[in-house]
Each structure stands twice: as C-alpha cells, then as structure tokens.
Coordinates of C-alpha atoms and ligand atoms in Angstrom, one line a residue:
M1 CA 34.0 -74.9 12.2
E2 CA 30.7 -75.2 10.5
P3 CA 29.5 -72.2 8.5
I4 CA 27.0 -70.2 10.5
E5 CA 23.4 -71.5 10.4
P6 CA 21.2 -69.3 8.3
A7 CA 18.7 -69.4 11.2
L8 CA 21.0 -67.0 13.1
V9 CA 20.5 -64.4 10.4
E10 CA 18.2 -61.6 11.5
R11 CA 18.1 -59.5 8.4
A12 CA 17.5 -60.0 4.7
Q13 CA 19.6 -62.9 3.5
P14 CA 23.1 -61.9 4.3
V15 CA 25.8 -64.3 3.1
S16 CA 26.8 -66.4 6.1
I17 CA 30.4 -67.4 6.4
D18 CA 33.2 -68.1 8.9
V19 CA 35.6 -65.4 7.8
L20 CA 35.0 -62.1 6.0
V21 CA 38.2 -60.5 4.9
V22 CA 38.1 -56.8 4.0
G23 CA 40.8 -55.6 1.6
A24 CA 42.5 -57.1 -1.4
G25 CA 46.0 -55.9 -0.7
I26 CA 48.9 -58.2 -0.1
T27 CA 47.8 -59.0 3.4
G28 CA 44.1 -59.6 2.7
V29 CA 44.8 -61.9 -0.2
Y30 CA 47.2 -63.9 1.9
Q31 CA 44.5 -64.1 4.7
L32 CA 42.0 -65.3 2.2
Y33 CA 44.4 -67.9 0.9
R34 CA 45.3 -69.2 4.3
A35 CA 41.7 -69.3 5.6
R36 CA 40.5 -71.2 2.6
E37 CA 43.4 -73.7 2.8
E38 CA 42.4 -74.4 6.4
G39 CA 38.9 -75.2 5.4
F40 CA 37.1 -72.1 6.6
S41 CA 34.3 -70.6 4.5
V42 CA 35.7 -67.2 3.5
K43 CA 34.9 -64.2 1.4
L44 CA 37.0 -61.1 0.6
I45 CA 35.5 -57.8 -0.3
E46 CA 37.4 -54.8 -1.6
A47 CA 36.4 -51.2 -2.4
G48 CA 38.7 -51.0 -5.4
G49 CA 38.0 -52.3 -8.8
G50 CA 40.8 -54.8 -8.7
V51 CA 43.4 -56.5 -6.6
G52 CA 46.5 -54.9 -5.0
G53 CA 45.3 -52.6 -2.2
T54 CA 47.8 -49.8 -1.9
W55 CA 49.3 -51.1 -5.1
Y56 CA 46.0 -50.8 -6.8
W57 CA 45.2 -47.2 -5.8
N58 CA 48.7 -45.8 -6.1
R59 CA 49.1 -46.1 -9.8
Y60 CA 50.7 -42.7 -10.5
P61 CA 53.6 -42.4 -12.9
E62 CA 56.7 -44.3 -11.5
A63 CA 54.9 -45.7 -8.4
R64 CA 57.2 -48.6 -7.5
F65 CA 58.5 -50.7 -4.6
D66 CA 61.4 -49.5 -2.7
S67 CA 61.8 -52.9 -1.0
E68 CA 63.4 -55.5 -3.4
S69 CA 60.6 -57.1 -5.4
Y70 CA 61.3 -60.7 -4.3
T71 CA 61.5 -59.6 -0.6
Y72 CA 58.1 -57.9 -0.7
A73 CA 56.3 -60.6 -2.6
Y74 CA 54.8 -63.8 -1.2
L75 CA 57.0 -66.5 0.2
F76 CA 54.3 -69.1 1.0
S77 CA 54.7 -71.0 -2.2
E78 CA 58.1 -72.0 -3.7
E79 CA 56.4 -72.7 -7.0
L80 CA 55.0 -69.2 -7.1
F81 CA 58.4 -67.7 -6.1
N82 CA 60.1 -69.7 -8.9
E83 CA 57.6 -69.1 -11.7
W84 CA 57.2 -65.3 -11.3
E85 CA 60.3 -63.5 -12.6
W86 CA 60.4 -59.9 -11.4
T87 CA 61.9 -57.9 -14.2
E88 CA 63.5 -55.3 -11.9
E89 CA 65.0 -55.2 -8.4
F90 CA 62.2 -52.6 -7.6
A91 CA 59.1 -53.4 -9.6
G92 CA 56.8 -50.7 -10.9
Q93 CA 53.1 -50.5 -10.1
P94 CA 51.9 -52.2 -13.4
E95 CA 54.1 -55.2 -12.8
I96 CA 53.0 -55.4 -9.1
E97 CA 49.4 -55.4 -10.2
R98 CA 50.0 -58.1 -12.8
Y99 CA 51.7 -60.2 -10.1
M100 CA 48.7 -59.8 -7.7
N101 CA 46.3 -60.8 -10.5
H102 CA 48.6 -63.8 -11.3
V103 CA 48.5 -64.9 -7.6
I104 CA 44.7 -64.7 -7.2
D105 CA 44.2 -66.6 -10.5
R106 CA 46.9 -69.2 -9.8
F107 CA 45.4 -70.1 -6.4
D108 CA 41.8 -69.7 -7.7
L109 CA 41.1 -67.0 -5.2
R110 CA 39.1 -64.7 -7.5
R111 CA 35.9 -66.7 -7.0
D112 CA 35.8 -65.7 -3.4
M113 CA 36.6 -62.0 -4.0
Q114 CA 34.2 -59.2 -4.6
F115 CA 35.4 -55.9 -5.9
G116 CA 33.7 -52.4 -5.8
S117 CA 32.4 -53.2 -2.4
R118 CA 33.3 -50.7 0.3
V119 CA 32.3 -51.5 3.9
T120 CA 29.9 -49.0 5.3
S121 CA 29.2 -50.7 8.7
A122 CA 30.4 -53.7 10.6
V123 CA 28.4 -54.4 13.7
Y124 CA 29.0 -57.1 16.3
D125 CA 26.0 -59.1 17.6
E126 CA 26.7 -60.4 21.1
S127 CA 23.9 -63.0 21.1
S128 CA 25.2 -64.9 18.1
G129 CA 28.9 -63.9 18.4
T130 CA 28.9 -62.8 14.8
W131 CA 29.6 -59.7 12.7
T132 CA 27.1 -58.2 10.3
V133 CA 28.9 -56.3 7.6
R134 CA 27.2 -54.1 5.0
A135 CA 28.9 -52.6 2.0
S136 CA 28.3 -49.8 -0.5
D137 CA 27.1 -52.1 -3.2
G138 CA 24.3 -53.3 -1.0
S139 CA 25.8 -56.6 -0.1
E140 CA 25.6 -57.9 3.4
F141 CA 27.5 -60.6 5.2
R142 CA 27.1 -62.4 8.5
A143 CA 30.6 -63.6 9.5
R144 CA 31.9 -65.3 12.6
F145 CA 35.2 -63.6 12.2
L146 CA 36.0 -60.2 10.6
V147 CA 39.5 -59.6 9.3
A148 CA 40.0 -56.0 8.4
A149 CA 43.1 -56.0 6.2
V150 CA 42.5 -52.5 5.2
G151 CA 46.0 -51.2 5.1
V152 CA 47.9 -48.3 6.7
L153 CA 48.2 -46.1 3.7
S154 CA 44.7 -46.3 2.3
I155 CA 42.9 -43.1 3.2
P156 CA 44.4 -40.2 1.1
Q157 CA 44.9 -37.0 3.1
L158 CA 44.1 -33.8 1.3
P159 CA 45.2 -30.5 2.7
D160 CA 42.7 -28.2 4.3
V161 CA 43.6 -25.3 2.0
P162 CA 40.8 -22.9 1.1
G163 CA 39.3 -23.2 -2.3
R164 CA 40.8 -26.7 -3.0
E165 CA 37.4 -27.8 -4.4
D166 CA 37.2 -24.8 -6.7
F167 CA 40.0 -25.7 -9.0
R168 CA 38.6 -26.2 -12.5
G169 CA 41.5 -28.1 -14.0
E170 CA 42.2 -31.7 -13.3
S171 CA 43.4 -32.7 -9.8
F172 CA 44.5 -36.1 -8.4
H173 CA 45.7 -37.5 -5.2
T174 CA 48.6 -40.0 -5.7
G175 CA 46.8 -42.5 -3.5
N176 CA 43.6 -42.4 -5.5
W177 CA 44.9 -42.3 -9.0
P178 CA 42.6 -42.9 -12.0
T179 CA 42.8 -46.2 -13.8
T180 CA 42.8 -44.3 -17.1
P181 CA 46.1 -42.6 -18.1
V182 CA 46.5 -39.0 -17.2
D183 CA 47.9 -37.0 -20.1
F184 CA 50.6 -34.7 -18.8
A185 CA 52.1 -33.8 -22.2
G186 CA 52.5 -30.0 -22.6
K187 CA 50.5 -29.2 -19.4
R188 CA 51.2 -26.8 -16.6
V189 CA 51.4 -29.0 -13.6
A190 CA 51.7 -28.5 -9.8
V191 CA 52.9 -31.3 -7.5
V192 CA 52.2 -30.6 -3.8
G193 CA 54.2 -32.8 -1.4
T194 CA 57.6 -34.3 -1.5
G195 CA 57.3 -37.5 0.4
S196 CA 58.0 -40.9 -1.2
S197 CA 55.1 -40.5 -3.7
G198 CA 55.9 -36.9 -4.7
V199 CA 59.5 -37.6 -5.3
Q200 CA 58.7 -40.5 -7.5
V201 CA 56.1 -38.7 -9.7
I202 CA 58.2 -35.5 -10.1
P203 CA 61.1 -36.9 -12.2
A204 CA 58.6 -39.2 -14.0
I205 CA 56.7 -36.3 -15.6
A206 CA 59.2 -33.5 -15.6
S207 CA 60.3 -33.9 -19.2
E208 CA 56.9 -34.2 -20.7
V209 CA 55.1 -31.3 -19.0
A210 CA 55.2 -27.7 -20.2
S211 CA 56.0 -26.6 -16.6
L212 CA 56.2 -28.3 -13.3
T213 CA 56.0 -26.4 -10.0
V214 CA 56.8 -28.4 -6.9
Y215 CA 55.3 -27.2 -3.6
Q216 CA 57.5 -28.5 -0.8
R217 CA 56.6 -28.2 2.9
T218 CA 59.5 -30.3 4.2
A219 CA 62.6 -31.4 2.4
N220 CA 63.4 -35.1 2.7
W221 CA 66.7 -37.0 2.8
C222 CA 66.3 -38.6 -0.6
T223 CA 68.9 -41.1 -1.8
P224 CA 69.1 -43.2 -4.9
L225 CA 67.0 -46.2 -5.2
N226 CA 69.5 -47.8 -7.6
N227 CA 67.0 -49.8 -9.5
R228 CA 68.1 -52.2 -12.2
P229 CA 66.9 -55.2 -14.2
I230 CA 67.3 -58.6 -12.6
T231 CA 69.6 -60.6 -14.9
P232 CA 68.9 -64.3 -15.9
E233 CA 71.8 -65.4 -13.7
E234 CA 70.3 -63.6 -10.7
Q235 CA 66.9 -65.1 -11.4
A236 CA 68.5 -68.5 -11.3
D237 CA 70.3 -67.6 -8.0
L238 CA 67.1 -66.5 -6.4
R239 CA 65.4 -69.8 -7.3
A240 CA 68.4 -71.8 -6.1
N241 CA 68.5 -69.9 -2.8
F242 CA 64.8 -69.8 -2.0
E243 CA 65.0 -71.6 1.3
A244 CA 67.8 -69.4 2.6
I245 CA 66.1 -66.2 1.4
R246 CA 62.9 -67.2 3.0
E247 CA 64.6 -68.0 6.3
V248 CA 66.2 -64.5 6.4
L249 CA 63.1 -62.7 5.4
N250 CA 61.0 -64.6 7.9
T251 CA 63.3 -64.2 10.9
S252 CA 65.1 -60.9 10.5
A253 CA 64.0 -57.7 12.3
G254 CA 63.6 -55.7 9.1
G255 CA 62.4 -58.4 6.8
F256 CA 65.0 -57.4 4.3
L257 CA 68.1 -59.2 2.9
H258 CA 70.5 -56.4 3.6
S259 CA 73.3 -57.5 5.9
P260 CA 74.0 -55.4 8.9
H261 CA 77.3 -53.7 9.1
D262 CA 79.7 -54.6 11.9
R263 CA 81.3 -51.2 12.5
A264 CA 80.2 -48.0 14.1
T265 CA 80.9 -44.7 12.3
F266 CA 83.9 -43.5 14.2
D267 CA 85.6 -46.9 14.2
D268 CA 86.7 -45.9 10.7
S269 CA 89.0 -43.1 9.6
K270 CA 87.6 -40.0 7.7
E271 CA 88.7 -41.5 4.4
E272 CA 87.2 -44.9 5.2
R273 CA 83.9 -43.2 6.2
R274 CA 83.8 -41.2 3.0
A275 CA 84.4 -44.4 0.9
F276 CA 81.7 -46.2 2.9
Y277 CA 79.1 -43.4 2.4
E278 CA 79.8 -43.6 -1.3
K279 CA 79.2 -47.3 -1.2
M280 CA 75.9 -46.6 0.7
W281 CA 74.9 -44.0 -1.9
K282 CA 75.3 -46.6 -4.6
S283 CA 73.6 -49.4 -2.6
P284 CA 70.0 -50.5 -3.3
G285 CA 67.1 -48.8 -1.4
F286 CA 66.9 -49.6 2.3
A287 CA 70.5 -50.9 2.4
K288 CA 71.2 -47.3 3.4
L289 CA 69.4 -48.1 6.7
G290 CA 69.9 -51.8 7.0
S291 CA 73.6 -51.9 6.1
N292 CA 74.8 -48.6 7.4
Y293 CA 77.1 -48.0 10.3
T294 CA 75.5 -49.5 13.4
D295 CA 75.2 -46.1 15.1
M296 CA 74.1 -44.1 12.2
I297 CA 70.6 -43.6 13.6
P298 CA 71.2 -43.2 17.4
N299 CA 74.5 -41.3 17.4
K300 CA 73.8 -37.7 16.5
A301 CA 77.3 -37.0 15.3
A302 CA 77.2 -40.1 13.1
N303 CA 73.8 -39.2 11.7
A304 CA 74.9 -35.6 11.1
E305 CA 77.9 -36.7 9.1
F306 CA 75.9 -39.0 6.9
C307 CA 73.4 -36.2 6.3
E308 CA 76.2 -33.8 5.4
F309 CA 77.4 -36.4 2.9
I310 CA 73.9 -36.4 1.3
A311 CA 73.7 -32.6 1.4
E312 CA 77.0 -32.4 -0.5
K313 CA 75.5 -34.8 -3.1
I314 CA 72.4 -32.5 -3.4
R315 CA 74.7 -29.5 -3.9
R316 CA 76.7 -31.3 -6.5
I317 CA 73.7 -32.5 -8.5
V318 CA 71.4 -29.4 -8.3
K319 CA 72.9 -26.6 -10.4
D320 CA 71.0 -23.7 -8.8
P321 CA 72.5 -23.3 -5.3
E322 CA 69.3 -21.7 -3.9
T323 CA 67.2 -24.6 -5.0
A324 CA 69.8 -27.1 -3.7
E325 CA 69.6 -25.3 -0.3
K326 CA 65.8 -25.6 -0.3
L327 CA 66.0 -29.3 -1.1
T328 CA 68.3 -30.0 1.9
P329 CA 66.4 -30.9 5.0
K330 CA 67.0 -28.7 8.0
D331 CA 64.6 -30.0 10.6
H332 CA 65.4 -33.7 10.9
G333 CA 68.3 -36.2 10.5
Y334 CA 68.4 -39.2 8.3
A335 CA 65.5 -41.6 9.2
G336 CA 63.8 -38.9 11.4
K337 CA 61.2 -39.2 8.8
R338 CA 60.6 -42.1 6.5
P339 CA 63.4 -41.7 3.9
P340 CA 62.4 -41.8 0.2
F341 CA 64.4 -43.5 -2.4
V342 CA 64.6 -41.8 -5.8
T343 CA 65.6 -42.0 -9.4
D344 CA 66.8 -38.8 -11.0
Y345 CA 64.8 -36.7 -8.4
F346 CA 67.4 -34.0 -7.7
E347 CA 68.4 -34.0 -11.4
A348 CA 64.8 -33.0 -12.3
Y349 CA 65.4 -29.5 -10.8
N350 CA 68.0 -28.8 -13.5
N351 CA 65.3 -28.8 -16.1
A352 CA 64.4 -25.2 -17.0
N353 CA 60.7 -26.0 -16.8
V354 CA 60.9 -27.3 -13.2
S355 CA 60.7 -24.9 -10.2
L356 CA 60.5 -25.3 -6.5
I357 CA 58.4 -23.4 -4.0
D358 CA 59.3 -23.7 -0.3
L359 CA 56.0 -23.5 1.5
K360 CA 57.7 -22.6 4.8
E361 CA 59.0 -19.4 3.2
T362 CA 56.1 -18.9 0.8
P363 CA 52.9 -20.3 2.3
M364 CA 50.0 -21.4 0.3
V365 CA 47.1 -19.0 0.7
R366 CA 44.4 -20.7 -1.4
V367 CA 43.5 -22.7 -4.4
T368 CA 41.6 -20.8 -7.0
E369 CA 39.6 -21.9 -10.1
T370 CA 42.8 -21.6 -12.1
G371 CA 45.7 -22.4 -9.9
I372 CA 47.5 -22.1 -6.5
E373 CA 48.0 -18.8 -4.8
T374 CA 50.9 -18.2 -2.3
N375 CA 51.7 -15.0 -0.5
E376 CA 53.8 -14.2 -3.6
G377 CA 50.9 -14.5 -6.0
L378 CA 49.0 -16.9 -8.2
R379 CA 50.4 -19.6 -10.5
E380 CA 48.0 -21.1 -13.0
F381 CA 47.9 -24.8 -13.7
D382 CA 46.1 -27.4 -15.9
I383 CA 46.7 -30.2 -13.4
I384 CA 47.4 -30.3 -9.6
V385 CA 48.8 -33.5 -8.2
W386 CA 48.3 -33.8 -4.4
A387 CA 51.1 -36.1 -3.1
T388 CA 50.1 -35.2 0.4
G389 CA 50.1 -38.5 2.1
F390 CA 47.6 -40.5 4.1
D391 CA 45.7 -40.8 7.4
F392 CA 48.2 -43.5 8.4
G393 CA 47.6 -46.6 10.5
T394 CA 44.1 -46.1 11.8
G395 CA 42.5 -44.0 9.0
A396 CA 40.7 -46.9 7.2
L397 CA 39.8 -48.8 10.4
A398 CA 38.2 -45.7 11.9
R399 CA 36.0 -45.2 8.8
M400 CA 34.4 -48.7 8.5
G401 CA 31.6 -48.1 11.0
I402 CA 33.0 -50.8 13.3
R403 CA 30.8 -51.3 16.3
G404 CA 31.8 -53.8 19.0
R405 CA 30.1 -55.0 22.2
H406 CA 27.6 -52.6 23.7
G407 CA 27.6 -50.7 20.4
L408 CA 31.1 -49.4 21.1
A409 CA 32.5 -47.5 18.1
L410 CA 36.1 -48.3 17.3
E411 CA 36.9 -44.7 16.4
E412 CA 35.7 -43.6 19.8
Y413 CA 37.5 -46.3 21.7
W414 CA 40.6 -45.2 19.9
A415 CA 39.9 -41.5 20.2
D416 CA 43.2 -41.0 22.1
G417 CA 45.1 -43.3 19.8
P418 CA 45.0 -47.0 19.0
S419 CA 44.9 -49.5 21.8
T420 CA 45.8 -53.0 20.6
F421 CA 47.1 -56.4 21.4
L422 CA 50.0 -57.4 19.1
G423 CA 48.6 -54.8 16.6
I424 CA 46.0 -57.4 15.7
Q425 CA 43.0 -57.2 18.1
T426 CA 41.4 -54.8 20.5
C427 CA 39.2 -55.4 23.6
G428 CA 35.5 -54.9 23.2
F429 CA 35.6 -56.1 19.6
P430 CA 35.4 -59.9 19.8
N431 CA 36.3 -61.9 16.7
L432 CA 37.7 -58.9 15.0
F433 CA 41.3 -59.0 13.7
F434 CA 43.2 -56.3 11.8
P435 CA 46.5 -57.6 10.5
G436 CA 48.8 -54.9 9.1
G437 CA 47.1 -52.3 11.3
P438 CA 48.6 -50.0 13.9
H439 CA 51.3 -51.3 16.4
G440 CA 52.3 -54.3 14.2
A441 CA 55.9 -53.6 13.5
A442 CA 58.2 -51.3 11.6
A443 CA 59.7 -53.3 8.8
N444 CA 59.1 -54.6 5.3
N445 CA 55.3 -54.5 5.5
P446 CA 54.2 -57.8 3.9
R447 CA 56.7 -59.7 6.1
Y448 CA 55.3 -58.7 9.5
N449 CA 51.7 -58.5 8.1
G450 CA 52.1 -62.1 7.0
D451 CA 53.3 -63.0 10.5
Q452 CA 50.1 -61.6 11.8
V453 CA 48.0 -63.5 9.3
D454 CA 49.7 -66.7 10.3
F455 CA 49.1 -66.0 13.9
I456 CA 45.4 -65.3 13.2
I457 CA 45.0 -68.6 11.4
D458 CA 46.7 -70.5 14.2
T459 CA 44.3 -68.8 16.6
L460 CA 41.3 -69.8 14.5
L461 CA 42.6 -73.3 14.3
Y462 CA 43.0 -73.4 18.1
M463 CA 39.4 -72.1 18.5
R464 CA 38.2 -74.8 16.0
D465 CA 40.0 -77.5 17.9
H466 CA 38.5 -76.4 21.2
G467 CA 35.0 -75.6 19.9
Y468 CA 35.2 -71.9 20.7
G469 CA 32.9 -69.5 18.9
T470 CA 34.2 -66.2 20.2
I471 CA 37.5 -64.7 21.2
E472 CA 38.2 -61.4 22.9
V473 CA 41.5 -60.1 24.1
D474 CA 41.9 -59.4 27.8
S475 CA 42.0 -55.7 28.6
A476 CA 45.1 -56.2 30.8
A477 CA 47.0 -57.9 27.9
E478 CA 46.0 -55.1 25.6
G479 CA 47.0 -52.5 28.2
E480 CA 50.4 -54.1 28.6
W481 CA 51.1 -54.2 24.8
T482 CA 49.7 -50.7 24.2
N483 CA 51.7 -49.3 27.1
M484 CA 54.8 -51.0 25.7
M485 CA 54.2 -49.3 22.3
N486 CA 53.7 -45.9 23.8
S487 CA 56.4 -46.0 26.4
N488 CA 59.0 -47.2 23.8
A489 CA 58.0 -44.7 21.2
G490 CA 61.1 -42.7 21.9
N491 CA 63.2 -45.6 20.7
S492 CA 61.8 -45.3 17.2
P493 CA 64.0 -43.2 14.9
F494 CA 60.9 -41.3 13.7
L495 CA 60.2 -37.9 15.1
E496 CA 56.8 -36.7 16.2
S497 CA 56.6 -34.6 13.1
S498 CA 56.5 -37.8 11.1
Y499 CA 53.2 -39.1 9.8
F500 CA 53.9 -42.3 11.8
Y501 CA 52.6 -40.2 14.7
G502 CA 49.5 -39.0 12.8
S503 CA 50.9 -35.5 12.9
N504 CA 49.9 -34.8 9.3
V505 CA 46.2 -35.1 10.1
P506 CA 44.7 -32.1 11.9
G507 CA 43.2 -33.1 15.3
K508 CA 44.6 -36.7 15.2
P509 CA 46.2 -37.6 18.5
R510 CA 50.0 -37.9 18.4
R511 CA 50.7 -41.5 19.1
L512 CA 53.3 -43.7 17.4
L513 CA 51.3 -45.9 15.1
L514 CA 54.1 -48.4 14.6
N515 CA 55.6 -51.0 16.9
P516 CA 58.8 -49.4 18.2
C517 CA 59.9 -52.6 19.8
G518 CA 60.2 -54.2 16.4
R519 CA 59.2 -57.4 14.6
L520 CA 61.3 -59.7 16.8
V521 CA 59.4 -58.7 19.9
L522 CA 56.2 -59.2 18.0
H523 CA 57.4 -62.8 17.2
E524 CA 58.3 -63.3 20.9
K525 CA 55.0 -62.1 22.2
M526 CA 53.0 -64.2 19.7
A527 CA 55.0 -67.3 20.7
D528 CA 54.2 -66.5 24.4
V529 CA 50.5 -66.5 23.6
V530 CA 50.7 -70.0 22.2
K531 CA 53.0 -71.2 25.0
N532 CA 50.6 -69.8 27.6
D533 CA 47.7 -71.6 26.0
Y534 CA 46.0 -68.3 24.8
K535 CA 45.6 -67.0 28.4
A536 CA 45.5 -63.5 27.0
Y537 CA 42.0 -64.2 25.7
A538 CA 38.5 -64.9 26.9
F539 CA 36.7 -67.5 24.8
T540 CA 33.1 -68.7 24.6
K541 CA 32.1 -72.1 23.4
E542 CA 30.2 -72.3 20.1
E543 CA 27.2 -73.9 21.7
G544 CA 27.2 -71.9 24.9
A545 CA 29.1 -74.6 26.8
E546 CA 31.9 -73.7 29.1
G547 CA 34.8 -71.7 27.7
R548 CA 36.7 -68.9 29.1
P549 CA 33.8 -66.6 29.0
I550 CA 33.8 -63.0 28.0
R551 CA 33.3 -61.3 31.3
G552 CA 30.9 -58.7 29.9
E553 CA 33.0 -55.9 31.3
E554 CA 33.3 -52.6 29.6
P555 CA 36.6 -52.4 27.7
R556 CA 38.9 -50.4 29.8
R557 CA 40.7 -47.5 28.3
V558 CA 44.4 -47.9 28.5
D559 CA 46.3 -45.6 30.7
R560 CA 48.3 -43.6 28.2
N561 CA 50.4 -41.6 30.7
C562 CA 53.0 -44.2 30.6
S563 CA 56.1 -42.2 29.6
D564 CA 57.8 -43.1 32.9
E565 CA 57.5 -46.8 32.3
Ligands
NA7_601 P1 54.1 -38.8 2.9 O1 55.4 -39.4 3.0 O2 53.2 -38.6 4.1 O3 54.3 -37.4 2.2 C1 53.4 -36.4 2.1 C2 54.0 -35.1 1.6 O4 53.0 -34.1 1.5 C3 55.0 -34.6 2.6 O5 56.0 -33.9 1.8 C4 54.2 -33.6 3.3 O6 54.9 -32.6 4.0 C5 53.3 -33.0 2.3 N1 52.1 -32.3 2.8 C6 51.2 -32.9 3.6 N2 50.2 -32.0 3.9 C7 50.6 -30.9 3.2 C8 50.0 -29.6 3.1 N3 48.9 -29.3 3.8 N4 50.6 -28.7 2.4 C9 51.8 -29.0 1.7 N5 52.4 -30.2 1.8 C10 51.8 -31.1 2.5 O7 53.1 -39.5 1.8 P2 53.6 -40.3 0.5 O8 52.4 -40.6 -0.3 O9 54.6 -39.5 -0.2 O10 54.3 -41.6 1.0 C11 53.6 -42.4 1.9 C12 54.3 -43.7 2.0 O11 54.2 -44.4 0.7 C13 55.8 -43.7 2.2 O12 56.2 -43.5 3.5 C14 56.2 -45.1 1.7 O13 55.9 -46.0 2.7 C15 55.3 -45.2 0.5 P3 55.4 -32.7 5.5 O14 56.6 -33.7 5.5 O15 54.2 -33.3 6.3 O16 55.8 -31.4 5.9

C-alpha cells in the first residue's frame, strides 16, 4: 500500500501515513513493530513522556507484574527473549520500563515514536477513506488506518468526594504517578482504595511513613504473590524451552504457564484439601486461579471453602481481630472481583503506625484542606494516595474525540456499552482498530492483545493484496459478537460490582467489558473470518474500483436485551 498522496490532505500539512498507532504500551509498540516489518508507513504517538503505557504511568512504589515476567513480555523474537534476563519472577515497574526502552531501541522503533502527544480528535473522512488525527502538541496526521492501542487501565478514576480539590498537601493517583520520587519519609499518609494497586503501595511505604491510614471500601481476597529472583539455572531453562513456552502461552486460554489441576474440590478428603490450599497459598500469583481445583470458581461450596482458608490466614497474620475481620471480604467469593496478589500486605497492619478505616461503617464525608473527614471526624495528612482504579475498558477510547462516518461520535455509539466485533472494530468507524480494547478476552493481557495485533496485520495484508482502501465491519457480524459477549456475561466469574462492568464509574452502563467466552473463542472467530474470506466486512477499492462497498447505512445499534439468548 502506497503512503497516502499529499494531494488528499485538506488541512495544513498533516503527516500522511498508512498506519497511525496511538499508545506506547505493550500492545501499541508491538503494533508499530509488526506494521513496520510488513512495509507500512507507520507512526506511533503517545501522551506520556516515555514508553510503557500502563507501565509508564503506574510507577508508584512496588508497582509490579502479577503475571510471570517472561509470560507477560514479548514472544515475537527469540533473540529478545534470550537476551533479556528478568531479575524476578514478577518484575517491578522500573525493570519493566527498562525492558520497554530496550525493546524500542533494539528494534529501532524510537524513530517512529512521538511522546507527549495526546490525541484530541480523530475524524474519519469518507471521501478519502482516511483519518485525520490531531494531538495536544499541535501535531496532525492523515492516516489510512488508525490503531487505538490506548489500554484498558489508562484513565484514572477519582472519587466524587466533596472538597477533593481543596486538599493542600500532596495528592497522587496511582495511575498518574509523578516521574520524580515522592518522599514519604516521616509523613502522615492516607491511601484510599484497596484494589491491586492500593495493596501493593501500602506495605511498600508502611515502614517509612509517620502514619498510614488506609480507607477501604471493599476488602479483597488477597493472597501472596510469592515473588522471588530467577536463578541462573532457571534463566538457562527458560532459554532452552523458549519454543515450548511460546506454544503454551500462544495457545492456552489464560496465556499463562500454570498447569490446570485435574481434580474437583470434593474429590479430595478434608486433609488433602487443606494440604492443597496450603500449596496454593505458596504458589506464584495466578496459579491460585489457573491451577486450583477445577470447580473452585463455579461451585459455591468449593469457593466458600477456599475463601474460609484465606480468611483463616488473614486472622492468623493480622494481630488485631477487629482489623482482621474488616480485611476479610464479606460480599464476594474468590475471583468475584479481580483478586490482588500481595507481598506482606496483611502483615503491614501489625505496624503500630498503620490503621484501617472501613468506609462502609465510617463513610467519607469530605476532603478538607488538611485531610479526610469521615462521620467520625477529621484526620490530617501530608499526602493522600488515591488508589481508586480506572474507567476501565472504554475510558480512553471514549475520550479521544473519535468521529466516524456521518460524524458519529464513538462515545455516543457506545452510550449503552461497547459494541464491537472481536473486540477490535466497530461498525460506522471504517479503518479503525482498537486492540486490547473492550470485549477482547480475559487473560494475560499482552497475550490476547498480541493475537489481536496479529489479526489486524493479517487484515491489512489481505487488503493490500486485494487493493482495498477501506474496511468496515458488518453490523450483523458486530451484533452477533456483541450479543455473544452480553448474553454470556453471567459465565464470567466477575460480579456486576466489579470494575469489569464499569460499576466503579458513576453513570457508566453496567456491561461486561471483557470477553466472557474467552481467548480460545476469540481465536476461533478470528480463524473463521479468514476461512470465510473476510465476509464479515465491507471493503472499498483504493482507487474507487469494485470492492465490497460500504453500504452507506447508519450503524445499527445492537439489541442489548439479549439475556435470553
Ligand atoms: P481497582 O482494582 O479498581 O481498585 C480500586 C480501589 O479503590 C477499590 O478498592 C475500590 O473499592 C476503591 N474505590 C473506588 N472508588 C472509591 C471511592 N469513591 N471511595 C473509596 N474507595 C474507592 O484499581 P487498581 O488500580 O487497584 O487495580 C487496577 C488493575 O491494575 C488491577 O485489576 C490489575 O489488573 C492491575 P471498591 O472495590 O470499588 O469498593
């Protein structure tokens, strides 16, 4: 495909390219790499000052992977896999950022990347079949294809508590952490939120602060991450087994290496179950999900027993029984919400300077200039850490000013929740792809996001081979996929109270933002697209010759009352 002729450009000298990638996270960088390798002219723009995406912005103390480092990292190059030695099973943010910088330098990607450039609008022009994208730094691009690899956890969500802006100390959201170190030593600190981020930051700072007050709305089923250094022997094993590792990670439902267990809970005696739970407690990260009893999630009695085992652990670790009780979840079972993995989290509450406030018993009333007021009074702080999560799944896509055919705004089209095909495209927005967006899968993120990037590249190559200039998904294909997502939502372990349904964002429609049918169904449907010669799409020829023309119809809203399907 030839780069777009400058003659098509209507406004002041935008840069004309085949593919514009937005977002320098793990997905966007891979998209840039693949597009360039295939000979497309491509640029990547990124709002942040450096590479890493989520792993650039979330640089709070002890931010780290909870998927094994080598399962989360790139697999497209054996040389890269061999030469980068992760120091720990679960790498910390600084090492992850170093890795991402290494990748972009090793593959000479930096020259096509532009940082500090936040998209302010992306408008589709039907006459030329191109996107005009403008960014905060004044740059402008005209691209045939727009790939919004903007991540699911990239818009920090701050609570709507009165006075939040009035606080005169320092305050930070974990997902928008400063690049300069925050000095916690001797400070009075509040941490609000006890999801995966909050429970990482709490033990990391507990011993250096003067006081730490944790504001918890919902207790989580936290279990040990069990991080450790990777030994030289293990490094050698990883290298020797690259092909086998890649095969499992590329083909398994979860994109992890954890072997599934072959027994259901009550196949074992009480003593055997107890020993097995102990084994799970000592297992690394997501093994507690991936290698647990086969019925631990769907069987209520099985789930309750595993939860009771964790509750006992909490009671044993936390010395103050009242605090232990508050830290034990009451409103969901294991995996009803995304389970965090921790290092010395419960232990932190044994420090005399750490206290826990249960916001369900003691609601937050307001933030003042000096601290946080609950119905029990004011506590004064020097620093407030908001570990209050994100506008998950659609937050970033809805804020880019994306306008498709007939000026259709993406955020309006998705006002009742996202409507997608394969979690990659949506009708009414030709030549737009959003790998890693809503409805993709529910697994080790880079693995299924990478599957989507590969699918996008195959699609672009198909278009190039056929001389097609535009692609738009058929509304019926989109409807089928979206209905499948919505009608299977009940099969996901996650409850509606989970942020995976958008329930943490006031006014956001409650739709499952993951793919409850899983990664293997995603693979199957992608393969069907190819097998059926891309019948799910309308294409136009680059030079206006015959294709499978876009029919010019209004994108149809998907029927969302599909619970009986
Ligand atoms: P999460 O998992 O969404 O956690 C956010 C936490 O903040 C959670 O405990 C929330 O309680 C709490 N929260 C949210 N809003 C409020 C208000 N208004 N008041 C008090 N507390 C509140 O985000 P994380 O950053 O921890 O983790 C995100 C992902 O990063 C994680 O899943 C991993 O993939 C890595 P709630 O449970 O909603 O009651």
